[in-house]
Coordinates of C-alpha atoms and ligand atoms in Angstrom, one line a residue:
X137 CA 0.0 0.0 0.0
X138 CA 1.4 3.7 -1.1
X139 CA 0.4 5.9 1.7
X140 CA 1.4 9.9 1.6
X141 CA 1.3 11.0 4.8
X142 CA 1.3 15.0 5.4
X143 CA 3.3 16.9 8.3
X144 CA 5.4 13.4 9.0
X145 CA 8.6 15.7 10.5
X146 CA 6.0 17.0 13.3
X147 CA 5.2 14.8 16.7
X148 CA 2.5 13.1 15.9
X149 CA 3.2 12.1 12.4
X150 CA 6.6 11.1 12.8
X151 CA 5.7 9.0 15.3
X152 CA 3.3 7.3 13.2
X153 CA 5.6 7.2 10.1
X154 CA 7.8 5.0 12.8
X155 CA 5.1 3.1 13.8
X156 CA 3.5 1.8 10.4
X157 CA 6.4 1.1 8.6
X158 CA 7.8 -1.3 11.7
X159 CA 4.2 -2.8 11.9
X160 CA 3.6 -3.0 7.7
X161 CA 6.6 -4.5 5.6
X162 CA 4.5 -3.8 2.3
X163 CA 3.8 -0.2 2.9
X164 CA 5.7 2.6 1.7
X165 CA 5.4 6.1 2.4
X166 CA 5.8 9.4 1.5
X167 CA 6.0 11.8 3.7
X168 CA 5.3 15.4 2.7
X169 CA 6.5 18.0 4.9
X170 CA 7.2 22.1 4.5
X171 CA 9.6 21.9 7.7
X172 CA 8.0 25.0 9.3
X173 CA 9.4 25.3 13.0
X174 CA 8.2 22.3 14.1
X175 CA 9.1 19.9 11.4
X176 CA 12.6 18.3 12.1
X177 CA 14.1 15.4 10.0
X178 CA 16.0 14.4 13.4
X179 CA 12.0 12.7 14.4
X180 CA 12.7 10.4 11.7
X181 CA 16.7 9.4 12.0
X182 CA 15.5 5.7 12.3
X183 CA 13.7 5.1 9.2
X184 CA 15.4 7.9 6.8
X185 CA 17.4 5.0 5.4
X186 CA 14.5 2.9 4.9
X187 CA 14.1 2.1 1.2
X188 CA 9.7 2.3 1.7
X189 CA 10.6 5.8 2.8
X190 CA 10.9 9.0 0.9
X191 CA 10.9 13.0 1.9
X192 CA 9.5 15.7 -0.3
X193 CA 9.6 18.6 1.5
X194 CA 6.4 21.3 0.3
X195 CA 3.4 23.0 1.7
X196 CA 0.3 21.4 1.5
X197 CA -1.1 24.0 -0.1
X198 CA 1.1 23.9 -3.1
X199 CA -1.7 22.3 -5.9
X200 CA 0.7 21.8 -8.6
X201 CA 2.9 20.0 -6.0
X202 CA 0.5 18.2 -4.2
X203 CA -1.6 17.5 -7.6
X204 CA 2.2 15.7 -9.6
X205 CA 2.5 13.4 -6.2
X206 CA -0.6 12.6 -5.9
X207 CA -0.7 11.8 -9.9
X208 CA 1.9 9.5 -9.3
X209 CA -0.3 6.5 -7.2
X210 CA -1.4 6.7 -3.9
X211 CA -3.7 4.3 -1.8
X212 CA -4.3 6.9 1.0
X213 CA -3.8 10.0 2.2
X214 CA -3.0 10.7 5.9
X215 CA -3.4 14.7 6.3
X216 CA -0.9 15.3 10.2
X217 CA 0.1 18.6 8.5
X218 CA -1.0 21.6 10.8
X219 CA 0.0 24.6 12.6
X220 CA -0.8 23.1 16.1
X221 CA -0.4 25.5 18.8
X222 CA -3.2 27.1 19.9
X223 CA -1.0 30.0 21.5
X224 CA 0.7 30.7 18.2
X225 CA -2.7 31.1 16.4
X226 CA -4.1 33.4 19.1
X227 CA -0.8 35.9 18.3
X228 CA -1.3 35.2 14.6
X229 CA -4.2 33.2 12.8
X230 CA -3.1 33.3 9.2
X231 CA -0.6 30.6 8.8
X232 CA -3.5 28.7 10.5
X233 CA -5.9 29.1 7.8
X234 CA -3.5 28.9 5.1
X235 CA -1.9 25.4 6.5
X236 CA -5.6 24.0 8.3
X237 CA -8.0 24.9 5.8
X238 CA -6.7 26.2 2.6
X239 CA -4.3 23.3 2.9
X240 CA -6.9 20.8 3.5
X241 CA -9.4 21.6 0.4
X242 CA -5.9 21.8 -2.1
X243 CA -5.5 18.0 -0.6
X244 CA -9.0 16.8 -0.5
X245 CA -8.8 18.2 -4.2
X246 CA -6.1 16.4 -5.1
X247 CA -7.5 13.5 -3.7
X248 CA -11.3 13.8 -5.7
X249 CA -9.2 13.8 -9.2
X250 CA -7.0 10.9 -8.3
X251 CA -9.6 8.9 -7.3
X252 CA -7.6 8.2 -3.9
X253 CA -9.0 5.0 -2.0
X254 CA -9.2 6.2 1.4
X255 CA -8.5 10.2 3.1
X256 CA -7.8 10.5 6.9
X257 CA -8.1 13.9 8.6
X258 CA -6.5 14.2 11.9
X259 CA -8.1 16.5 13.5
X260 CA -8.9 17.2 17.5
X261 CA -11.3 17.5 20.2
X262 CA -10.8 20.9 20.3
X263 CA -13.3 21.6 17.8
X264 CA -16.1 20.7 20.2
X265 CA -15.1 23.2 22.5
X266 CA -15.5 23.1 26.6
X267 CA -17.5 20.7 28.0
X268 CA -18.2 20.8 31.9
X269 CA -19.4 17.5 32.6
X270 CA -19.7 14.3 30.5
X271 CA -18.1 13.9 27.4
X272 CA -18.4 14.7 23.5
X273 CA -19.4 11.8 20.8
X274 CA -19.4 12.4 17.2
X275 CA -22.5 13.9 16.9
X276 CA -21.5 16.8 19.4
X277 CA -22.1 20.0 17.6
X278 CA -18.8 22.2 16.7
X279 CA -18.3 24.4 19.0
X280 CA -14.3 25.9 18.3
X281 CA -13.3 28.8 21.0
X282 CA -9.4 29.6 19.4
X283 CA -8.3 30.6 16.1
X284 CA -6.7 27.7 16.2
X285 CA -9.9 25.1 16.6
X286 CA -11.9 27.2 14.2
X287 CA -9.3 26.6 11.7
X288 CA -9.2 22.6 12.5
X289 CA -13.3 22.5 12.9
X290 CA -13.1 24.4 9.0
X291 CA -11.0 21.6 7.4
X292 CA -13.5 18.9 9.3
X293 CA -16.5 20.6 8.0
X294 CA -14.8 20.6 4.0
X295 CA -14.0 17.2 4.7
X296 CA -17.6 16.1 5.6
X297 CA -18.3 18.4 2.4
X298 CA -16.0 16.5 -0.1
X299 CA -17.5 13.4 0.6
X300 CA -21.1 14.2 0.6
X301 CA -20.7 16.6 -2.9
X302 CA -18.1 14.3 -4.6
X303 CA -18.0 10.8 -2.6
X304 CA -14.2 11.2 -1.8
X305 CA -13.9 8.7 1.0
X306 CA -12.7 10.8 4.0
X307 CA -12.8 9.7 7.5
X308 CA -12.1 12.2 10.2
X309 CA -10.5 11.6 13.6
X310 CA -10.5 14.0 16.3
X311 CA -7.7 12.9 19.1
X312 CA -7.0 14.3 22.7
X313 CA -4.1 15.8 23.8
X314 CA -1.0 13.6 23.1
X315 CA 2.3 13.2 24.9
X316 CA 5.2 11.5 23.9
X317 CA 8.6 11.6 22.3
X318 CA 9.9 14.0 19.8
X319 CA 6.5 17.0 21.0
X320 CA 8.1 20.1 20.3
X321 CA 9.0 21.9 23.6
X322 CA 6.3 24.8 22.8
X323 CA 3.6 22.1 24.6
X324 CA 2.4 21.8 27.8
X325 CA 4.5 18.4 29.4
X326 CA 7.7 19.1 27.4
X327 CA 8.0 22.0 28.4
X328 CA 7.2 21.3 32.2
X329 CA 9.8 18.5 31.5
X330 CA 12.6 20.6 29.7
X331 CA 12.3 23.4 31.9
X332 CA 12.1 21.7 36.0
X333 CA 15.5 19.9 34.2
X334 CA 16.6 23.6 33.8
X335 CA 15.6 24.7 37.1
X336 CA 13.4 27.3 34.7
X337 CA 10.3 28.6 36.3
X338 CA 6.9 26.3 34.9
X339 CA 4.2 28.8 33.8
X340 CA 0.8 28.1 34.7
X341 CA -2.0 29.6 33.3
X342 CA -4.9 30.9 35.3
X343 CA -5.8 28.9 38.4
X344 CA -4.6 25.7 36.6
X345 CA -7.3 23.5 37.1
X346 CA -8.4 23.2 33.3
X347 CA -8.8 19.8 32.3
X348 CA -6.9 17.7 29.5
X349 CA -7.5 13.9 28.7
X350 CA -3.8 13.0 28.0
X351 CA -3.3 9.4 25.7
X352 CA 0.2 8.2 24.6
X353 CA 0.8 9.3 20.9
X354 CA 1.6 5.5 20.3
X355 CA -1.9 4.7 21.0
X356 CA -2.8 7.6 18.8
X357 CA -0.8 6.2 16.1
X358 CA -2.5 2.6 16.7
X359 CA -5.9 4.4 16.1
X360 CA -5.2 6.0 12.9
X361 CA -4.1 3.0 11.4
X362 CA -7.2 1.2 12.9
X363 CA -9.2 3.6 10.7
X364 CA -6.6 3.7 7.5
X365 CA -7.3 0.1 7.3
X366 CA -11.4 -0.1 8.3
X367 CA -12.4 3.1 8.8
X368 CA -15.8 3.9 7.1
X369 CA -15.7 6.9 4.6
X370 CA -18.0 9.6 5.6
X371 CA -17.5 8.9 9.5
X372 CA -16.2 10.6 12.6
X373 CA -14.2 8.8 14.9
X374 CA -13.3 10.3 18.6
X375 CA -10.1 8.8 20.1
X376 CA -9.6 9.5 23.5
X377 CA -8.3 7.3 26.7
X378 CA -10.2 9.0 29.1
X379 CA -7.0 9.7 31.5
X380 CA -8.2 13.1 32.9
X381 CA -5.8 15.5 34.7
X382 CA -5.9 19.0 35.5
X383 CA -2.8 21.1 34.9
X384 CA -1.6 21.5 38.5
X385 CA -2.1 17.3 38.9
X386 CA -0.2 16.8 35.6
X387 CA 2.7 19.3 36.4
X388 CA 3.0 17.8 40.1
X389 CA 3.4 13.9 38.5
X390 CA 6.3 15.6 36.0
X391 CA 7.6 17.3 39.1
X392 CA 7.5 14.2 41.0
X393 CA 9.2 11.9 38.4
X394 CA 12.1 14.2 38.0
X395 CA 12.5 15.1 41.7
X396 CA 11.6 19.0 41.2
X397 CA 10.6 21.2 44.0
X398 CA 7.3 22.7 43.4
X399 CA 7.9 25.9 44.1
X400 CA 9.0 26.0 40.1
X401 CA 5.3 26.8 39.1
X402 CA 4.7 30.2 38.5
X403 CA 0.6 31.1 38.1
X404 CA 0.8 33.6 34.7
X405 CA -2.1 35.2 33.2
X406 CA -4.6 33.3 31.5
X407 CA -4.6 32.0 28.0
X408 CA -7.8 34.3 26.0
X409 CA -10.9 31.8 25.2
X410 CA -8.7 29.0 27.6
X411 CA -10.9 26.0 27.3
X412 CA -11.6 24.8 30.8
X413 CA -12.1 20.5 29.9
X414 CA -12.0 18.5 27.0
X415 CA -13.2 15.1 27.3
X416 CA -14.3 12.3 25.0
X417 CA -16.6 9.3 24.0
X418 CA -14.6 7.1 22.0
X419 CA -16.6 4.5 22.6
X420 CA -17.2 4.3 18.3
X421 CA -13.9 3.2 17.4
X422 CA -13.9 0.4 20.0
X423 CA -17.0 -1.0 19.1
X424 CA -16.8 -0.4 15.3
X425 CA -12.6 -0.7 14.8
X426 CA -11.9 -2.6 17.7
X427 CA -9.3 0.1 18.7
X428 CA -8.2 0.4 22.5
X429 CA -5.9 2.4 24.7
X430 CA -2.8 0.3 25.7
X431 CA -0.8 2.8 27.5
X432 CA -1.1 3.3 31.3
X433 CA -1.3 7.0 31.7
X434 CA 1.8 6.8 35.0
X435 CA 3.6 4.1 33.1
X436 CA 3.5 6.5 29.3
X437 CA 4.2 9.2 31.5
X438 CA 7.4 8.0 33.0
X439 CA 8.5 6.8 29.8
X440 CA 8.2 9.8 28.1
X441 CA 9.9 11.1 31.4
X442 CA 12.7 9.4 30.6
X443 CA 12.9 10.0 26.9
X444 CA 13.4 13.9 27.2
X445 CA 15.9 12.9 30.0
X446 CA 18.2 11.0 27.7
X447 CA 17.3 13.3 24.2
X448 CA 18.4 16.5 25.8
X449 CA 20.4 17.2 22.8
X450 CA 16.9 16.9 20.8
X451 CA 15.4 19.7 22.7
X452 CA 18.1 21.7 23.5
X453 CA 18.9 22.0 20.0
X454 CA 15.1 23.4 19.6
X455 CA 15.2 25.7 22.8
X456 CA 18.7 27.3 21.6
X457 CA 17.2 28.5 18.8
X458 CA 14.3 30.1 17.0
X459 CA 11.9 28.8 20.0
X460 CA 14.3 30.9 22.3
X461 CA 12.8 34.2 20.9
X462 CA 9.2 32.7 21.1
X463 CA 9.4 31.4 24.7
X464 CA 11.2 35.3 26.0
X465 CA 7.5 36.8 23.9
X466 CA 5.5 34.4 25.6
X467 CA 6.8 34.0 29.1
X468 CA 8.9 36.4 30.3
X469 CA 6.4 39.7 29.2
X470 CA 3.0 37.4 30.9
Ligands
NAD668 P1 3.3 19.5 15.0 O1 3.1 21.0 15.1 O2 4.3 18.8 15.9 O3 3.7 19.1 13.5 C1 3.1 19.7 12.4 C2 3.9 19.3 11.1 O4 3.2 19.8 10.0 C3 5.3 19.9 11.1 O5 6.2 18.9 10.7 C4 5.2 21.0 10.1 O6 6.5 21.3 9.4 C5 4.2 20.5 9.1 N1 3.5 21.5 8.4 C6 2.9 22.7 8.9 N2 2.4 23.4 7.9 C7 2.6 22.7 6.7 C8 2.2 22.9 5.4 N3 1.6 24.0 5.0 N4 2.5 21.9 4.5 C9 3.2 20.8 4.8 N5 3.6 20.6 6.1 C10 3.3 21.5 7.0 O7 1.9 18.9 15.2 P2 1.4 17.6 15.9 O8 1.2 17.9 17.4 O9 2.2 16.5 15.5 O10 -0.1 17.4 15.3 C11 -0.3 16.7 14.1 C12 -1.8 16.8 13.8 O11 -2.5 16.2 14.8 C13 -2.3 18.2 13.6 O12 -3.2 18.2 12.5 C14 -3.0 18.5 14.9 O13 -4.1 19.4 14.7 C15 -3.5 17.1 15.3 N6 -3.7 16.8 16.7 C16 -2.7 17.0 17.6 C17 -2.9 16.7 19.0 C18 -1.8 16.9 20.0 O14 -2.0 16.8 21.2 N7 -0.6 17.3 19.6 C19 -4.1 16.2 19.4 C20 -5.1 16.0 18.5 C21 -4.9 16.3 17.1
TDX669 O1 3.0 27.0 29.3 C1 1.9 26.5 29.4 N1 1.1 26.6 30.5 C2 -0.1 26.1 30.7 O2 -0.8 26.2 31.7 C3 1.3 25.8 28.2 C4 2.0 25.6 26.9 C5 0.0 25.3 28.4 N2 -0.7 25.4 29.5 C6 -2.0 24.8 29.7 C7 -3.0 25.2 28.6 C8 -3.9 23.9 28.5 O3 -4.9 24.0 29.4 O4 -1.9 23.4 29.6 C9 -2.9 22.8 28.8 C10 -2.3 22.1 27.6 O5 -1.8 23.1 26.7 P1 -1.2 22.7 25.3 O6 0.0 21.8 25.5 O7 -0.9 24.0 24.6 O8 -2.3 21.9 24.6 P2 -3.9 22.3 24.2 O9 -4.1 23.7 24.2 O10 -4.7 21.5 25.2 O11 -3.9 21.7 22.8 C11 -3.3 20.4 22.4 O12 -4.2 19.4 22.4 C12 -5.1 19.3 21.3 C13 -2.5 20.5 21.1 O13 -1.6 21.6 21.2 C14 -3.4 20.6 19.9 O14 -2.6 20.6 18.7 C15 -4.4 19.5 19.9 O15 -5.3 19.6 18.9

């Protein structure tokens, strides 16, 4: 099976590029990538050599591009590429609808003329907004609070849009927050991680009791390919674990694990539109894909732990340089 998978030199997707070519000896992919800020070729060291594995780097956007790759025989499409942080997007929210929406129709495009077999969108929970008690299925209405989820709730709604108009066969996931190796240090836990190994003071937003339901990015990665391989077309599929934490409960296990005072949390002014929970149903893609969780939240966590402590060179390298400027614009003016 030829898969192109978009945004493979982020977190999630070069994970997943790791994942699926060590479970799937007959697939190859092709991982398109622009290498904004967070795309680094180091996430994918291990299968660079790989023969079933080839970089283009380009922005999604790019029809001709996209429209020659496509052109040249593709089973699936897997569509990772996004700007992801919903900080960046509240400073700035064109690059996220050039990348999350314009992006996304030049793809689903593509895909309609090349009659590709099978589209995933990964998209988030974020796009249904707060919820205060229970949880979100797929037939939650949209309900996107940041530039950021609007932008991601846009390219769900084109999906939803290709398929009914011109039958291309897109199925849409919408994931919780991931942790894991290789998450650029711009995100919550490696940044709690990267900076308590710094002694560097651990900003906190608001009271910090909103609510995130964290899931290893591996069992992410074992959902996606549950749906690239019998997902229905037309269908939305929640994936969540259902591992809830507030902020403050999450930040004291990282403390804990590294052996960090707490006095390294510092309470800084809100984030704008801050959604308080997130939580999900994914009750679908069990019963329907036979997907489930298989990562202990305390025993991923201390794995991933131990990852950033023996990959400091990985986000050192990141922290030294353009992120520098953004952390000092984010942080040290709150
Ligand atoms: P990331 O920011 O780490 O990686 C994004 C990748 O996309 C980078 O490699 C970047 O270079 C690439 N990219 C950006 N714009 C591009 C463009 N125009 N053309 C081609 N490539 C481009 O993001 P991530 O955390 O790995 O998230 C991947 C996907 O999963 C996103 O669509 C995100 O919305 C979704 N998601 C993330 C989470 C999470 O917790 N991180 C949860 C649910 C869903
Ligand atoms: O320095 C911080 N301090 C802080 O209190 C940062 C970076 C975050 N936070 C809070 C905000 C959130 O309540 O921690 C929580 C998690 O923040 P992020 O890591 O920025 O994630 P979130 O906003 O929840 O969005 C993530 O999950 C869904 C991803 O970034 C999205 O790409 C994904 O769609």
């Amino acid at each position: 099976m030829k898969i192109v998978v978009t945004g493979g030199a982020g977190f999630i997707g070069s994970n997943f590029i790791g994942y699926i070519l060590g479970e799937h000896p007959d697939w190859e992919v092709t991982n398109l990538d622009k290498l904004t800020y967070a795309g680094n070729l180091e996430n994918l060291k291990d299968v660079h050599d790989d023969p079933r594995y080839r970089f283009v780097r380009g922005d999604i956007a790019d029809r001709d591009l996209v429209g020659r790759l496509l052109a040249e025989g593709c089973d699936v499409v897997i569509n990772f590429a996004a700007e992801s942080h919903v900080d960046r997007s509240i400073m700035d929210a064109s690059p996220f609808i050039h990348t999350n929406v314009v992006g996304t129709q030049v793809l689903l495009e593509a895909a309609r003329h090349h009659g590709i077999r099978k589209f995933v969108q990964v998209s988030t929970d974020e796009v249904y907004g707060s919820i205060a008690q229970g949880s979100f299925t797929e037939e939650s209405p949209l309900c996107a609070n940041s530039p950021y989820s609007a932008s991601k709730a846009s390219a769900d709604l084109l999906c939803l849009a290709y398929w009914r108009t011109y039958g291309v066969p897109v199925s849409i996931t919408r994931c919780s927050n991931n942790f894991g190796p290789y998450q650029f240090p711009e995100k919550l836990i490696p940044l709690v991680i990267s900076n308590a190994i710094e002694n560097r003071p651990i900003p906190v937003y608001g009271d910090g009791l909103n609510v995130r339901d964290w899931i290893y990015v591996q069992d992410h990665c074992c959902a996606l390919e549950a749906v690239v391989e019998r997902g229905t077309p037309g269908e939305v599929y929640n994936i969540g674990s259902g591992q809830e934490k507030t902020n403050l409960e999450l930040i004291h296990t990282l403390l804990g694990l590294l052996g960090k005072p707490g006095d390294l949390i510092e309470f800084v002014a809100d984030r704008p539109g801050h959604d308080r929970r997130y939580a999900l149903d994914a009750g679908r893609i069990g019963r329907e894909l036979g997907w489930a969780p298989g990562h202990p939240f305390e025993e991923a966590m201390a794995a991933t732990v131990e990852w950033y402590l023996q990959n400091e060179a990985w986000w050192r390298r990141i922290k030294s340089g353009e992120y520098a400027e953004y952390y000092e614009r984010m942080y040290l003016h709150r």
